[in-house]
Amino acid sequence: MDLIFDKIHELKAGPAWQEQFDKLWPAYEKWFLSESLSARQTYLSGLRALKQHMPELVPTYETLCELAGGGDLAARFLSFYRPPPYLSGCSQAVWLGDDEPMLVRNYDYNPELCDGIILDSAWNGRRVIATSDGMWGVVDGMNDAGLALSLTFGGRRVLGDGFGVPLILRYILEFCDTTKEAIAVLRRVPCHMAYNITCVDRTGDYTTVYLSPDRKIVITNTRVATNHQESVEWHQHALATGTVERERFLLRRLTMHEEPADKFIAAFLKPPLYSTNFSKGFGTLYTSVYWPTRGMAETYWPGAVWQHSFDQPTNDSRLIRYPDHVIPNSTYAHTGG
């Protein structure tokens, strides 16, 4: 399967964002209605939740709703409040070598469900470079204050009231400067599923936060996250995704010896971190690398790298070809997150 990744530099949401919405909306509309319209929140409940928990984001939300045509259904979707459940895989870690922090992550997902957009924007006066989800949510990204973060699925099936986590990450990058400020947001904004958020700022201050809709958040000093939280709770999923094996692999690399950044990045492009289980809809779509002190980001695929910088904004695209039928590596096959 082929997937085009578009790098879009548009400081204020306008025609470029609208074009991407028009292209992606039919698939998102089908997903959003997959449990019937009655299962989704009303426009007013989504707006009220935004005003209560992330009020600074409301003007941006209203702008995007207008660009999306002003329809009720699109406005409900764009609120990210109580969306349908979704699972992604992913491995992520903070590297602190040479007194320069770096966040590296693999995004494991179905190519057919990926936005394929790297958005360079300044919607609220702060530059943000981020990989898009839901057309304005974030699965990984960095702002010009030097705060970088990414998410992984937390390995729990519980659902609750709250926002889809990509919008919470967007909110953090739009309005936070430091890891401590990001933690404060994660404490108070409800998330509708279990997710792990790893943050690092330009000072090297880092955390991984475990979010769940049914219990208090857990703030850790670990630099690694895969697809479980403090312990494995969904054993079938853990076995299928190799979450424990991937976590141990990363912890060994970070604690047993120091290695240069290029070798650490290269480890994400090979098993056990890199998955080729595209035939089941969960393979590694890309590897993101964020350099908070440099204001630079990189997107990797085996044999290729794409650089992004606040200092040198670009509009560009890459065509990536994924295998349609690959025999999965039995230990590390991704079958749902």
mmCIF file of C-alpha atoms in Angstrom:
data_model
loop_
_atom_site.group_PDB
_atom_site.id
_atom_site.type_symbol
_atom_site.label_atom_id
_atom_site.label_comp_id
_atom_site.label_asym_id
_atom_site.label_seq_id
_atom_site.Cartn_x
_atom_site.Cartn_y
_atom_site.Cartn_z
ATOM 1 C CA MET A 1 0.000 0.000 0.000
ATOM 2 C CA ASP A 2 1.140 3.545 -0.763
ATOM 3 C CA LEU A 3 0.720 6.470 1.618
ATOM 4 C CA ILE A 4 1.547 10.085 0.818
ATOM 5 C CA PHE A 5 2.862 12.164 3.724
ATOM 6 C CA ASP A 6 2.288 15.882 3.232
ATOM 7 C CA LYS A 7 4.344 18.514 5.036
ATOM 8 C CA ILE A 8 2.157 21.624 5.296
ATOM 9 C CA HIS A 9 3.442 25.027 6.422
ATOM 10 C CA GLU A 10 0.409 27.203 7.111
ATOM 11 C CA LEU A 11 0.724 29.460 10.139
ATOM 12 C CA LYS A 12 -2.985 30.295 10.380
ATOM 13 C CA ALA A 13 -5.528 27.656 9.439
ATOM 14 C CA GLY A 14 -6.800 28.405 5.945
ATOM 15 C CA PRO A 15 -7.033 26.904 2.474
ATOM 16 C CA ALA A 16 -4.363 24.229 3.013
ATOM 17 C CA TRP A 17 -6.054 22.915 6.154
ATOM 18 C CA GLN A 18 -9.452 23.095 4.452
ATOM 19 C CA GLU A 19 -8.160 21.102 1.479
ATOM 20 C CA GLN A 20 -6.917 18.346 3.778
ATOM 21 C CA PHE A 21 -10.230 18.317 5.642
ATOM 22 C CA ASP A 22 -12.181 17.910 2.411
ATOM 23 C CA LYS A 23 -9.927 15.020 1.426
ATOM 24 C CA LEU A 24 -10.036 13.156 4.746
ATOM 25 C CA TRP A 25 -13.532 13.921 6.002
ATOM 26 C CA PRO A 26 -15.423 11.135 4.147
ATOM 27 C CA ALA A 27 -13.343 8.449 5.871
ATOM 28 C CA TYR A 28 -13.517 10.180 9.251
ATOM 29 C CA GLU A 29 -17.277 10.657 8.927
ATOM 30 C CA LYS A 30 -17.721 6.925 8.348
ATOM 31 C CA TRP A 31 -15.579 6.140 11.414
ATOM 32 C CA PHE A 32 -17.317 8.754 13.560
ATOM 33 C CA LEU A 33 -20.718 7.214 12.780
ATOM 34 C CA SER A 34 -19.535 3.605 13.120
ATOM 35 C CA GLU A 35 -21.479 3.218 16.391
ATOM 36 C CA SER A 36 -24.450 5.296 15.136
ATOM 37 C CA LEU A 37 -25.069 9.017 15.513
ATOM 38 C CA SER A 38 -26.888 8.520 18.812
ATOM 39 C CA ALA A 39 -23.663 7.184 20.358
ATOM 40 C CA ARG A 40 -21.882 10.489 19.755
ATOM 41 C CA GLN A 41 -22.128 13.621 21.863
ATOM 42 C CA THR A 42 -24.096 16.641 20.695
ATOM 43 C CA TYR A 43 -22.403 19.744 19.326
ATOM 44 C CA LEU A 44 -23.275 21.669 22.484
ATOM 45 C CA SER A 45 -21.869 19.033 24.842
ATOM 46 C CA GLY A 46 -18.574 19.024 22.955
ATOM 47 C CA LEU A 47 -18.382 22.810 22.948
ATOM 48 C CA ARG A 48 -19.214 23.003 26.645
ATOM 49 C CA ALA A 49 -16.519 20.456 27.451
ATOM 50 C CA LEU A 50 -13.963 22.462 25.476
ATOM 51 C CA LYS A 51 -14.949 25.677 27.246
ATOM 52 C CA GLN A 52 -14.658 23.954 30.615
ATOM 53 C CA HIS A 53 -11.365 22.125 30.155
ATOM 54 C CA MET A 54 -9.461 23.822 27.308
ATOM 55 C CA PRO A 55 -11.028 27.278 26.880
ATOM 56 C CA GLU A 56 -7.962 28.786 25.181
ATOM 57 C CA LEU A 57 -8.473 26.333 22.323
ATOM 58 C CA VAL A 58 -12.087 27.349 21.600
ATOM 59 C CA PRO A 59 -11.287 30.152 19.081
ATOM 60 C CA THR A 60 -9.170 27.713 17.054
ATOM 61 C CA TYR A 61 -11.947 25.129 17.221
ATOM 62 C CA GLU A 62 -14.493 27.647 15.956
ATOM 63 C CA THR A 63 -12.210 28.665 13.082
ATOM 64 C CA LEU A 64 -11.739 25.058 12.020
ATOM 65 C CA CYS A 65 -15.478 24.384 12.223
ATOM 66 C CA GLU A 66 -16.056 27.281 9.824
ATOM 67 C CA LEU A 67 -13.393 25.991 7.439
ATOM 68 C CA ALA A 68 -15.025 22.553 7.614
ATOM 69 C CA GLY A 69 -18.283 24.030 6.363
ATOM 70 C CA GLY A 70 -20.047 24.808 9.612
ATOM 71 C CA GLY A 71 -21.965 21.533 9.715
ATOM 72 C CA ASP A 72 -23.200 19.935 12.924
ATOM 73 C CA LEU A 73 -21.534 16.564 12.375
ATOM 74 C CA ALA A 74 -18.098 17.979 11.552
ATOM 75 C CA ALA A 75 -18.314 20.251 14.609
ATOM 76 C CA ARG A 76 -19.096 17.271 16.820
ATOM 77 C CA PHE A 77 -16.147 15.386 15.367
ATOM 78 C CA LEU A 78 -13.707 18.274 15.718
ATOM 79 C CA SER A 79 -14.471 18.685 19.425
ATOM 80 C CA PHE A 80 -12.763 15.302 19.988
ATOM 81 C CA TYR A 81 -15.123 14.828 22.939
ATOM 82 C CA ARG A 82 -16.133 11.203 23.607
ATOM 83 C CA PRO A 83 -15.079 9.896 20.168
ATOM 84 C CA PRO A 84 -15.323 6.229 19.143
ATOM 85 C CA PRO A 85 -12.581 4.027 20.603
ATOM 86 C CA TYR A 86 -9.365 3.553 18.663
ATOM 87 C CA LEU A 87 -6.124 1.667 19.191
ATOM 88 C CA SER A 88 -2.589 2.375 18.068
ATOM 89 C CA GLY A 89 0.659 0.659 18.831
ATOM 90 C CA CYS A 90 3.869 2.643 19.293
ATOM 91 C CA SER A 91 7.140 2.686 21.205
ATOM 92 C CA GLN A 92 8.760 5.866 22.496
ATOM 93 C CA ALA A 93 11.762 6.900 24.557
ATOM 94 C CA VAL A 94 13.742 9.933 25.708
ATOM 95 C CA TRP A 95 17.491 9.893 25.031
ATOM 96 C CA LEU A 96 19.673 12.239 27.110
ATOM 97 C CA GLY A 97 23.143 11.689 25.716
ATOM 98 C CA ASP A 98 25.605 14.539 25.180
ATOM 99 C CA ASP A 99 23.514 16.830 27.431
ATOM 100 C CA GLU A 100 20.989 17.203 24.601
ATOM 101 C CA PRO A 101 17.550 15.609 24.945
ATOM 102 C CA MET A 102 15.903 13.760 22.100
ATOM 103 C CA LEU A 103 12.480 12.088 21.837
ATOM 104 C CA VAL A 104 12.187 9.116 19.492
ATOM 105 C CA ARG A 105 8.998 7.247 18.707
ATOM 106 C CA ASN A 106 7.589 4.621 16.352
ATOM 107 C CA TYR A 107 3.990 5.030 15.260
ATOM 108 C CA ASP A 108 2.352 1.678 14.585
ATOM 109 C CA TYR A 109 -1.027 1.898 12.917
ATOM 110 C CA ASN A 110 -3.084 1.027 9.863
ATOM 111 C CA PRO A 111 -1.820 2.983 6.831
ATOM 112 C CA GLU A 112 -5.412 3.386 5.619
ATOM 113 C CA LEU A 113 -6.323 5.264 8.817
ATOM 114 C CA CYS A 114 -3.363 7.638 8.993
ATOM 115 C CA ASP A 115 -3.737 11.351 8.141
ATOM 116 C CA GLY A 116 -0.251 11.417 6.641
ATOM 117 C CA ILE A 117 0.128 15.103 7.563
ATOM 118 C CA ILE A 118 3.022 16.872 9.262
ATOM 119 C CA LEU A 119 1.634 20.286 10.107
ATOM 120 C CA ASP A 120 3.816 23.342 10.770
ATOM 121 C CA SER A 121 1.510 25.956 12.244
ATOM 122 C CA ALA A 122 1.181 28.926 14.612
ATOM 123 C CA TRP A 123 -2.530 28.959 15.363
ATOM 124 C CA ASN A 124 -2.091 30.635 18.743
ATOM 125 C CA GLY A 125 1.161 32.531 18.249
ATOM 126 C CA ARG A 126 3.430 29.585 19.027
ATOM 127 C CA ARG A 127 5.026 27.495 16.284
ATOM 128 C CA VAL A 128 4.173 23.812 16.387
ATOM 129 C CA ILE A 129 5.458 21.007 14.180
ATOM 130 C CA ALA A 130 3.368 17.903 14.730
ATOM 131 C CA THR A 131 2.126 14.728 13.090
ATOM 132 C CA SER A 132 -1.607 15.129 12.695
ATOM 133 C CA ASP A 133 -4.498 12.897 13.743
ATOM 134 C CA GLY A 134 -8.127 13.829 13.226
ATOM 135 C CA MET A 135 -6.886 16.791 11.190
ATOM 136 C CA TRP A 136 -5.918 18.887 14.209
ATOM 137 C CA GLY A 137 -5.043 16.418 16.933
ATOM 138 C CA VAL A 138 -1.430 15.408 17.568
ATOM 139 C CA VAL A 139 0.147 11.960 17.922
ATOM 140 C CA ASP A 140 3.657 13.395 18.274
ATOM 141 C CA GLY A 141 5.104 16.867 17.971
ATOM 142 C CA MET A 142 7.158 19.761 19.317
ATOM 143 C CA ASN A 143 6.708 23.498 19.813
ATOM 144 C CA ASP A 144 9.143 26.377 19.495
ATOM 145 C CA ALA A 145 9.540 26.539 23.284
ATOM 146 C CA GLY A 146 11.325 23.202 23.024
ATOM 147 C CA LEU A 147 8.597 20.952 24.427
ATOM 148 C CA ALA A 148 8.244 17.594 22.663
ATOM 149 C CA LEU A 149 5.756 14.811 23.344
ATOM 150 C CA SER A 150 4.204 11.676 21.908
ATOM 151 C CA LEU A 151 1.594 9.071 22.807
ATOM 152 C CA THR A 152 1.182 5.314 22.986
ATOM 153 C CA PHE A 153 -1.927 3.244 23.668
ATOM 154 C CA GLY A 154 -2.059 2.246 27.352
ATOM 155 C CA GLY A 155 -3.242 -1.351 26.967
ATOM 156 C CA ARG A 156 -6.570 -1.031 28.827
ATOM 157 C CA ARG A 157 -10.036 -1.514 27.330
ATOM 158 C CA VAL A 158 -11.862 0.863 29.675
ATOM 159 C CA LEU A 159 -13.722 3.821 28.128
ATOM 160 C CA GLY A 160 -15.108 6.921 29.800
ATOM 161 C CA ASP A 161 -16.040 10.559 29.424
ATOM 162 C CA GLY A 162 -13.265 12.755 28.146
ATOM 163 C CA PHE A 163 -11.417 13.887 25.060
ATOM 164 C CA GLY A 164 -9.531 11.914 22.479
ATOM 165 C CA VAL A 165 -5.929 12.226 23.599
ATOM 166 C CA PRO A 166 -4.620 13.762 20.316
ATOM 167 C CA LEU A 167 -6.524 16.964 21.073
ATOM 168 C CA ILE A 168 -5.053 17.116 24.574
ATOM 169 C CA LEU A 169 -1.576 16.896 23.033
ATOM 170 C CA ARG A 170 -2.474 19.680 20.613
ATOM 171 C CA TYR A 171 -3.592 21.837 23.546
ATOM 172 C CA ILE A 172 -0.326 21.220 25.394
ATOM 173 C CA LEU A 173 1.827 22.157 22.420
ATOM 174 C CA GLU A 174 -0.227 25.285 21.748
ATOM 175 C CA PHE A 175 -0.072 26.639 25.305
ATOM 176 C CA CYS A 176 2.706 24.971 27.364
ATOM 177 C CA ASP A 177 6.452 25.663 27.536
ATOM 178 C CA THR A 178 7.730 22.947 29.864
ATOM 179 C CA THR A 179 7.215 19.377 30.985
ATOM 180 C CA LYS A 180 5.855 20.627 34.322
ATOM 181 C CA GLU A 181 3.211 22.688 32.540
ATOM 182 C CA ALA A 182 2.299 19.686 30.394
ATOM 183 C CA ILE A 183 1.822 17.562 33.520
ATOM 184 C CA ALA A 184 -0.518 20.187 34.964
ATOM 185 C CA VAL A 185 -2.709 19.943 31.849
ATOM 186 C CA LEU A 186 -2.706 16.146 31.927
ATOM 187 C CA ARG A 187 -3.822 16.250 35.579
ATOM 188 C CA ARG A 188 -6.951 18.259 34.849
ATOM 189 C CA VAL A 189 -8.133 17.462 31.305
ATOM 190 C CA PRO A 190 -10.060 14.147 31.111
ATOM 191 C CA CYS A 191 -9.014 11.537 28.548
ATOM 192 C CA HIS A 192 -11.549 8.995 27.261
ATOM 193 C CA MET A 193 -9.148 6.035 26.917
ATOM 194 C CA ALA A 194 -5.940 4.702 28.454
ATOM 195 C CA TYR A 195 -2.869 6.351 26.962
ATOM 196 C CA ASN A 196 0.772 6.942 27.866
ATOM 197 C CA ILE A 197 2.240 10.387 27.200
ATOM 198 C CA THR A 198 6.011 10.915 27.158
ATOM 199 C CA CYS A 199 7.240 14.530 27.370
ATOM 200 C CA VAL A 200 10.657 16.160 27.366
ATOM 201 C CA ASP A 201 11.567 19.854 27.256
ATOM 202 C CA ARG A 202 14.725 21.641 26.188
ATOM 203 C CA THR A 203 16.186 21.477 29.719
ATOM 204 C CA GLY A 204 15.986 17.677 29.628
ATOM 205 C CA ASP A 205 13.145 17.516 32.157
ATOM 206 C CA TYR A 206 11.080 14.465 31.177
ATOM 207 C CA THR A 207 8.199 12.305 32.291
ATOM 208 C CA THR A 208 5.876 9.546 31.144
ATOM 209 C CA VAL A 209 2.291 9.973 32.321
ATOM 210 C CA TYR A 210 -0.266 7.163 32.397
ATOM 211 C CA LEU A 211 -3.796 8.343 31.637
ATOM 212 C CA SER A 212 -7.006 6.382 32.204
ATOM 213 C CA PRO A 213 -10.625 7.542 32.356
ATOM 214 C CA ASP A 214 -11.443 5.522 35.499
ATOM 215 C CA ARG A 215 -8.552 6.378 37.827
ATOM 216 C CA LYS A 216 -6.075 9.094 38.727
ATOM 217 C CA ILE A 217 -3.161 9.772 36.443
ATOM 218 C CA VAL A 218 0.222 8.260 37.270
ATOM 219 C CA ILE A 219 3.300 10.461 36.805
ATOM 220 C CA THR A 220 6.531 8.527 36.399
ATOM 221 C CA ASN A 221 10.205 9.268 35.874
ATOM 222 C CA THR A 222 10.571 6.590 33.217
ATOM 223 C CA ARG A 223 11.884 7.549 29.795
ATOM 224 C CA VAL A 224 10.177 4.652 27.990
ATOM 225 C CA ALA A 225 6.595 3.814 27.046
ATOM 226 C CA THR A 226 5.129 1.003 24.966
ATOM 227 C CA ASN A 227 1.569 -0.391 25.214
ATOM 228 C CA HIS A 228 0.920 -1.062 28.879
ATOM 229 C CA GLN A 229 1.058 1.022 32.027
ATOM 230 C CA GLU A 230 2.356 0.003 35.446
ATOM 231 C CA SER A 231 1.486 -3.639 34.780
ATOM 232 C CA VAL A 232 -0.057 -5.647 31.975
ATOM 233 C CA GLU A 233 -3.855 -5.752 32.229
ATOM 234 C CA TRP A 234 -4.882 -6.851 28.736
ATOM 235 C CA HIS A 235 -2.765 -9.986 28.420
ATOM 236 C CA GLN A 236 -3.897 -11.051 24.951
ATOM 237 C CA HIS A 237 -3.089 -7.636 23.592
ATOM 238 C CA ALA A 238 0.263 -7.545 25.386
ATOM 239 C CA LEU A 239 1.264 -10.901 23.924
ATOM 240 C CA ALA A 240 0.173 -9.924 20.438
ATOM 241 C CA THR A 241 2.040 -6.626 20.452
ATOM 242 C CA GLY A 242 5.150 -7.630 22.373
ATOM 243 C CA THR A 243 4.734 -4.590 24.609
ATOM 244 C CA VAL A 244 6.758 -6.009 27.508
ATOM 245 C CA GLU A 245 9.560 -7.180 25.218
ATOM 246 C CA ARG A 246 9.757 -3.787 23.517
ATOM 247 C CA GLU A 247 9.810 -1.970 26.855
ATOM 248 C CA ARG A 248 12.614 -4.176 28.183
ATOM 249 C CA PHE A 249 14.577 -3.732 24.979
ATOM 250 C CA LEU A 250 14.420 0.061 25.262
ATOM 251 C CA LEU A 251 15.205 0.100 28.979
ATOM 252 C CA ARG A 252 18.302 -2.017 28.388
ATOM 253 C CA ARG A 253 19.529 0.352 25.685
ATOM 254 C CA LEU A 254 19.060 3.351 27.963
ATOM 255 C CA THR A 255 20.495 1.891 31.176
ATOM 256 C CA MET A 256 23.129 -0.697 30.291
ATOM 257 C CA HIS A 257 25.353 1.454 28.117
ATOM 258 C CA GLU A 258 25.548 4.857 26.492
ATOM 259 C CA GLU A 259 25.303 4.994 22.734
ATOM 260 C CA PRO A 260 25.302 7.822 20.209
ATOM 261 C CA ALA A 261 22.042 9.232 18.962
ATOM 262 C CA ASP A 262 22.295 7.711 15.494
ATOM 263 C CA LYS A 263 22.570 4.177 16.898
ATOM 264 C CA PHE A 264 19.646 4.760 19.228
ATOM 265 C CA ILE A 265 17.509 5.995 16.335
ATOM 266 C CA ALA A 266 18.610 3.044 14.181
ATOM 267 C CA ALA A 267 17.264 0.636 16.802
ATOM 268 C CA PHE A 268 13.755 1.926 16.094
ATOM 269 C CA LEU A 269 14.083 0.883 12.450
ATOM 270 C CA LYS A 270 14.605 -2.799 13.260
ATOM 271 C CA PRO A 271 12.765 -5.497 15.227
ATOM 272 C CA PRO A 272 11.667 -5.734 17.944
ATOM 273 C CA LEU A 273 10.647 -2.046 17.798
ATOM 274 C CA TYR A 274 9.932 -1.911 14.073
ATOM 275 C CA SER A 275 6.837 -3.900 13.052
ATOM 276 C CA THR A 276 6.071 -5.191 9.557
ATOM 277 C CA ASN A 277 2.605 -6.444 10.410
ATOM 278 C CA PHE A 278 0.893 -4.348 7.749
ATOM 279 C CA SER A 279 -1.237 -7.305 6.627
ATOM 280 C CA LYS A 280 -3.136 -7.047 9.925
ATOM 281 C CA GLY A 281 -3.312 -3.264 9.832
ATOM 282 C CA PHE A 282 -0.622 -2.484 12.415
ATOM 283 C CA GLY A 283 2.877 -1.878 11.132
ATOM 284 C CA THR A 284 5.370 0.897 11.817
ATOM 285 C CA LEU A 285 4.299 3.798 9.632
ATOM 286 C CA TYR A 286 7.188 6.089 10.572
ATOM 287 C CA THR A 287 9.765 6.964 13.211
ATOM 288 C CA SER A 288 9.732 10.528 14.555
ATOM 289 C CA VAL A 289 12.746 12.187 16.179
ATOM 290 C CA TYR A 290 12.468 15.511 18.021
ATOM 291 C CA TRP A 291 15.409 17.709 19.064
ATOM 292 C CA PRO A 292 14.036 20.312 21.534
ATOM 293 C CA THR A 293 17.198 22.421 21.802
ATOM 294 C CA ARG A 294 17.728 22.524 18.036
ATOM 295 C CA GLY A 295 14.138 23.268 17.047
ATOM 296 C CA MET A 296 14.384 20.408 14.600
ATOM 297 C CA ALA A 297 12.458 17.235 13.879
ATOM 298 C CA GLU A 298 13.071 14.263 11.607
ATOM 299 C CA THR A 299 10.825 11.601 10.130
ATOM 300 C CA TYR A 300 12.500 8.278 9.366
ATOM 301 C CA TRP A 301 11.685 5.262 7.262
ATOM 302 C CA PRO A 302 14.138 2.445 6.539
ATOM 303 C CA GLY A 303 16.654 4.014 4.169
ATOM 304 C CA ALA A 304 15.156 7.521 4.219
ATOM 305 C CA VAL A 305 14.983 10.570 6.480
ATOM 306 C CA TRP A 306 12.967 13.787 6.161
ATOM 307 C CA GLN A 307 14.056 16.864 8.121
ATOM 308 C CA HIS A 308 11.830 19.625 9.508
ATOM 309 C CA SER A 309 12.881 22.897 11.101
ATOM 310 C CA PHE A 310 11.244 25.996 12.529
ATOM 311 C CA ASP A 311 13.988 28.042 10.839
ATOM 312 C CA GLN A 312 13.450 26.575 7.373
ATOM 313 C CA PRO A 313 9.734 25.914 6.834
ATOM 314 C CA THR A 314 8.762 23.929 3.750
ATOM 315 C CA ASN A 315 5.797 22.467 1.925
ATOM 316 C CA ASP A 316 6.664 19.056 0.585
ATOM 317 C CA SER A 317 5.482 15.472 0.308
ATOM 318 C CA ARG A 318 6.836 11.924 0.420
ATOM 319 C CA LEU A 319 5.374 8.783 -1.093
ATOM 320 C CA ILE A 320 5.938 5.793 1.175
ATOM 321 C CA ARG A 321 5.239 2.251 0.022
ATOM 322 C CA TYR A 322 4.286 -0.333 2.636
ATOM 323 C CA PRO A 323 4.109 -4.067 1.970
ATOM 324 C CA ASP A 324 0.585 -5.392 1.486
ATOM 325 C CA HIS A 325 1.223 -8.928 2.663
ATOM 326 C CA VAL A 326 3.996 -9.587 5.143
ATOM 327 C CA ILE A 327 4.250 -12.668 7.354
ATOM 328 C CA PRO A 328 4.281 -11.117 10.826
ATOM 329 C CA ASN A 329 7.071 -11.731 13.277
ATOM 330 C CA SER A 330 5.125 -13.951 15.686
ATOM 331 C CA THR A 331 6.375 -12.376 18.921
ATOM 332 C CA TYR A 332 5.998 -8.762 17.860
ATOM 333 C CA ALA A 333 2.963 -8.880 15.570
ATOM 334 C CA HIS A 334 0.605 -5.946 16.102
ATOM 335 C CA THR A 335 -3.026 -7.014 16.021
ATOM 336 C CA GLY A 336 -4.746 -4.045 17.564
ATOM 337 C CA GLY A 337 -2.510 -1.508 19.226
#
